Structures are given as C-alpha cells and as structure tokens.
PDB file of C-alpha atoms in Angstrom:
ATOM      1  CA  MET A   1      -4.652   9.646 -23.420  1.00 56.00           C
ATOM      2  CA  LYS A   2      -6.836   6.830 -24.162  1.00 62.00           C
ATOM      3  CA  SER A   3      -8.813   5.048 -20.945  1.00 58.00           C
ATOM      4  CA  SER A   4      -7.042   1.550 -22.374  1.00 58.00           C
ATOM      5  CA  SER A   5      -3.642   3.769 -21.547  1.00 60.00           C
ATOM      6  CA  CYS A   6      -4.694   5.246 -18.327  1.00 60.00           C
ATOM      7  CA  LYS A   7      -5.662   1.672 -17.070  1.00 63.00           C
ATOM      8  CA  ALA A   8      -1.968   0.202 -18.434  1.00 70.00           C
ATOM      9  CA  LYS A   9      -0.471   2.680 -16.379  1.00 71.00           C
ATOM     10  CA  GLY A  10      -2.508   2.167 -13.270  1.00 70.00           C
ATOM     11  CA  ARG A  11      -1.835  -1.796 -14.072  1.00 87.00           C
ATOM     12  CA  LEU A  12       1.828  -1.296 -14.109  1.00 92.00           C
ATOM     13  CA  LEU A  13       1.765   0.592 -10.576  1.00 95.00           C
ATOM     14  CA  GLN A  14      -0.266  -2.353  -9.279  1.00 95.00           C
ATOM     15  CA  GLN A  15       2.414  -4.558 -10.063  1.00 95.00           C
ATOM     16  CA  GLU A  16       5.323  -2.428  -8.980  1.00 96.00           C
ATOM     17  CA  VAL A  17       3.706  -2.307  -5.754  1.00 97.00           C
ATOM     18  CA  ARG A  18       3.252  -5.977  -5.368  1.00 97.00           C
ATOM     19  CA  LYS A  19       6.440  -6.886  -6.757  1.00 97.00           C
ATOM     20  CA  ASP A  20       8.019  -4.484  -3.793  1.00 96.00           C
ATOM     21  CA  LEU A  21       5.723  -6.450  -1.221  1.00 97.00           C
ATOM     22  CA  ILE A  22       7.203  -9.545  -2.335  1.00 97.00           C
ATOM     23  CA  GLU A  23      10.876  -8.448  -2.691  1.00 97.00           C
ATOM     24  CA  LYS A  24      11.034  -5.973   0.469  1.00 96.00           C
ATOM     25  CA  ILE A  25       8.223  -7.172   2.734  1.00 94.00           C
ATOM     26  CA  GLY A  26       8.577 -10.637   1.989  1.00 95.00           C
ATOM     27  CA  ILE A  27       5.372 -11.703   1.227  1.00 97.00           C
ATOM     28  CA  HIS A  28       5.219 -14.840  -0.714  1.00 97.00           C
ATOM     29  CA  GLU A  29       4.251 -14.431  -4.619  1.00 96.00           C
ATOM     30  CA  LEU A  30       1.032 -16.569  -4.474  1.00 97.00           C
ATOM     31  CA  ASP A  31      -0.192 -14.780  -1.379  1.00 97.00           C
ATOM     32  CA  ILE A  32      -0.780 -11.596  -3.298  1.00 97.00           C
ATOM     33  CA  GLU A  33      -2.459 -10.539  -6.456  1.00 95.00           C
ATOM     34  CA  SER A  34      -2.981  -7.701  -8.734  1.00 93.00           C
ATOM     35  CA  THR A  35      -6.504  -7.142  -9.372  1.00 91.00           C
ATOM     36  CA  ALA A  36      -8.029  -7.100 -12.905  1.00 84.00           C
ATOM     37  CA  MET A  37      -8.340  -3.123 -13.774  1.00 78.00           C
ATOM     38  CA  GLY A  38     -12.366  -2.177 -13.594  1.00 75.00           C
ATOM     39  CA  GLN A  39     -12.896  -5.003 -10.535  1.00 82.00           C
ATOM     40  CA  SER A  40     -14.310  -3.343  -7.114  1.00 84.00           C
ATOM     41  CA  GLY A  41     -12.528  -3.508  -4.027  1.00 91.00           C
ATOM     42  CA  CYS A  42      -8.626  -3.129  -3.509  1.00 95.00           C
ATOM     43  CA  ASP A  43      -6.271  -2.991  -5.813  1.00 95.00           C
ATOM     44  CA  LEU A  44      -4.475  -5.963  -4.346  1.00 96.00           C
ATOM     45  CA  TYR A  45      -5.915  -9.123  -3.291  1.00 95.00           C
ATOM     46  CA  LEU A  46      -4.269 -10.502  -0.107  1.00 96.00           C
ATOM     47  CA  SER A  47      -4.512 -14.015   1.416  1.00 97.00           C
ATOM     48  CA  LYS A  48      -4.729 -14.555   5.164  1.00 96.00           C
ATOM     49  CA  ALA A  49      -0.898 -15.141   5.360  1.00 96.00           C
ATOM     50  CA  ALA A  50      -0.328 -11.976   3.247  1.00 97.00           C
ATOM     51  CA  ARG A  51      -2.993  -9.869   5.688  1.00 96.00           C
ATOM     52  CA  ASP A  52      -1.107 -10.924   8.831  1.00 95.00           C
ATOM     53  CA  VAL A  53       2.204  -9.258   7.562  1.00 94.00           C
ATOM     54  CA  PHE A  54       0.791  -6.699   5.512  1.00 96.00           C
ATOM     55  CA  PRO A  55      -2.700  -5.356   7.082  1.00 96.00           C
ATOM     56  CA  PHE A  56      -3.359  -2.623   4.508  1.00 97.00           C
ATOM     57  CA  GLY A  57      -6.055  -2.465   1.668  1.00 97.00           C
ATOM     58  CA  VAL A  58      -4.401  -0.661  -1.410  1.00 97.00           C
ATOM     59  CA  GLU A  59      -5.260   1.637  -3.899  1.00 96.00           C
ATOM     60  CA  CYS A  60      -2.948   2.708  -6.770  1.00 96.00           C
ATOM     61  CA  LYS A  61      -3.376   5.692  -8.825  1.00 95.00           C
ATOM     62  CA  ASN A  62      -0.601   6.533 -11.478  1.00 94.00           C
ATOM     63  CA  THR A  63      -2.123   9.815 -12.875  1.00 93.00           C
ATOM     64  CA  GLU A  64      -0.418  13.324 -13.768  1.00 93.00           C
ATOM     65  CA  HIS A  65      -4.162  15.240 -12.130  1.00 94.00           C
ATOM     66  CA  LEU A  66      -5.064  13.199  -8.846  1.00 96.00           C
ATOM     67  CA  ASP A  67      -8.132  14.072  -6.811  1.00 96.00           C
ATOM     68  CA  ILE A  68      -6.497  13.383  -3.682  1.00 96.00           C
ATOM     69  CA  TRP A  69      -9.712  13.294  -1.747  1.00 97.00           C
ATOM     70  CA  GLY A  70     -11.869  11.098  -3.953  1.00 97.00           C
ATOM     71  CA  ALA A  71      -9.015   8.655  -4.436  1.00 97.00           C
ATOM     72  CA  ILE A  72      -8.591   8.603  -0.432  1.00 97.00           C
ATOM     73  CA  GLU A  73     -12.304   7.916   0.086  1.00 97.00           C
ATOM     74  CA  LYS A  74     -12.436   4.980  -2.679  1.00 96.00           C
ATOM     75  CA  CYS A  75      -9.358   3.484  -0.738  1.00 97.00           C
ATOM     76  CA  GLU A  76     -11.067   3.834   2.944  1.00 97.00           C
ATOM     77  CA  MET A  77     -14.226   2.309   1.368  1.00 97.00           C
ATOM     78  CA  ASN A  78     -12.860  -0.566  -0.311  1.00 96.00           C
ATOM     79  CA  ALA A  79     -10.033  -1.310   2.491  1.00 97.00           C
ATOM     80  CA  ARG A  80     -13.070  -0.998   5.193  1.00 96.00           C
ATOM     81  CA  LYS A  81     -14.668  -3.757   3.293  1.00 95.00           C
ATOM     82  CA  GLU A  82     -12.127  -6.086   3.599  1.00 95.00           C
ATOM     83  CA  GLY A  83     -11.334  -5.388   7.374  1.00 96.00           C
ATOM     84  CA  LEU A  84      -7.610  -3.685   6.552  1.00 97.00           C
ATOM     85  CA  ARG A  85      -6.048  -0.287   7.053  1.00 96.00           C
ATOM     86  CA  PRO A  86      -6.500   2.098   3.915  1.00 97.00           C
ATOM     87  CA  LEU A  87      -3.075   2.922   1.912  1.00 98.00           C
ATOM     88  CA  LEU A  88      -3.350   4.811  -1.147  1.00 98.00           C
ATOM     89  CA  VAL A  89      -0.358   4.464  -3.374  1.00 97.00           C
ATOM     90  CA  PHE A  90       0.226   6.961  -6.394  1.00 97.00           C
ATOM     91  CA  ARG A  91       2.453   8.651  -8.518  1.00 96.00           C
ATOM     92  CA  ARG A  92       2.907  10.753 -11.989  1.00 93.00           C
ATOM     93  CA  ASN A  93       5.127  10.656 -14.752  1.00 90.00           C
ATOM     94  CA  ARG A  94       8.695  10.273 -13.938  1.00 91.00           C
ATOM     95  CA  THR A  95       8.132  10.597 -10.109  1.00 94.00           C
ATOM     96  CA  ILE A  96       8.533   7.930  -7.451  1.00 95.00           C
ATOM     97  CA  PRO A  97       5.484   6.322  -5.836  1.00 96.00           C
ATOM     98  CA  ARG A  98       4.229   8.119  -2.673  1.00 97.00           C
ATOM     99  CA  ALA A  99       1.740   6.473   0.066  1.00 97.00           C
ATOM    100  CA  VAL A 100      -0.809   8.005   2.052  1.00 97.00           C
ATOM    101  CA  LEU A 101      -2.362   6.561   4.995  1.00 96.00           C
ATOM    102  CA  PRO A 102      -4.411   8.025   8.215  1.00 96.00           C
ATOM    103  CA  TRP A 103      -2.492   9.859  10.974  1.00 97.00           C
ATOM    104  CA  THR A 104      -3.469   7.443  13.616  1.00 95.00           C
ATOM    105  CA  ASP A 105      -2.269   4.558  11.420  1.00 94.00           C
ATOM    106  CA  PHE A 106       1.191   6.187  11.065  1.00 95.00           C
ATOM    107  CA  CYS A 107       1.545   6.992  14.627  1.00 96.00           C
ATOM    108  CA  GLY A 108       0.300   3.332  15.632  1.00 94.00           C
ATOM    109  CA  ILE A 109       3.201   2.207  13.014  1.00 93.00           C
ATOM    110  CA  TRP A 110       5.401   4.312  14.573  1.00 95.00           C
ATOM    111  CA  ASN A 111       5.198   3.316  18.162  1.00 95.00           C
ATOM    112  CA  GLU A 112       5.471   0.049  17.040  1.00 94.00           C
ATOM    113  CA  VAL A 113       8.895   0.751  15.528  1.00 94.00           C
ATOM    114  CA  LEU A 114       9.861   2.551  19.036  1.00 96.00           C
ATOM    115  CA  ALA A 115       8.595  -0.471  21.223  1.00 95.00           C
ATOM    116  CA  LEU A 116      10.516  -2.720  19.050  1.00 95.00           C
ATOM    117  CA  ARG A 117      13.851  -0.678  19.302  1.00 94.00           C
ATOM    118  CA  LYS A 118      13.719  -0.231  22.740  1.00 94.00           C
ATOM    119  CA  ARG A 119      13.105  -4.252  22.962  1.00 93.00           C
ATOM    120  CA  VAL A 120      16.310  -4.881  20.770  1.00 94.00           C
ATOM    121  CA  GLN A 121      18.381  -2.207  22.724  1.00 93.00           C
ATOM    122  CA  GLU A 122      17.197  -4.251  26.010  1.00 91.00           C
ATOM    123  CA  LEU A 123      18.141  -7.357  24.576  1.00 92.00           C
ATOM    124  CA  GLU A 124      21.656  -6.093  23.519  1.00 91.00           C
ATOM    125  CA  ALA A 125      22.083  -4.481  26.758  1.00 90.00           C
ATOM    126  CA  GLY A 126      21.443  -7.809  28.257  1.00 84.00           C
ATOM    127  CA  SER A 127      23.873  -9.887  26.135  1.00 71.00           C
TER     128      SER A 127
END
C-alpha cells in the first residue's frame, strides 16, 4: 500500500474519533481538531475547554499490522508532553476501533464511575 493511502486511512480514523468526541462526549467542534499527518504530537488537538472534559492525548493507528508497543510508546510520549493521559485508538480493516490506556488510568476512571453511581443512589434515596 502506498504511503499516501496509509496516511489517508489514518486520517479517516482521526476524523472518526473527532466526530465521536463531538457527538458522544459533547466536545464543541471548535475545541477539537484533527492534526495534519506527519505533524509531531498527539493526533487530536484539544483546547483547554476540551481538555477539561476529555484529558487524553490521542494517538490513532489504522493498520493491519500494529506494532502495539511502539504505538503505546509514541502515544505516552506525546501525551506526556501535553500533560494528558495517553489513549491509543486503533483498528484494522472491517473492524471496530479499540482503545488502550494504562491500567492505572482505567482503574481511576472506574472508581470515578462507582463514586458517581453511589452519589446518584444517595440522591435518589433522599428524594
């Protein structure tokens, strides 16, 4: 596959992730941009407002043969430079995207979900 075709595939995944963050997370479209292919740093540029809602440095890989450890290393390096949590999003042809993040970040997010559930239950019980 030509380099330009590979970059086009990667760009499509970046744009899909951007669209999902706008539609499903509620980030305003002006607060998130898909960066140009070959540009250093995270694949999505997030404004301060977007970072407050979604504090992740996203690296997108759309490839049949992923070097998972290399992709994770690149994602972590780019996210660290931006003060964000690393989030690798990848897929291959005819599959749904997958997301990888450090276990400690997953556990922290899950604890926040549990705390919110408990708070909702307390509020419902008080009604």
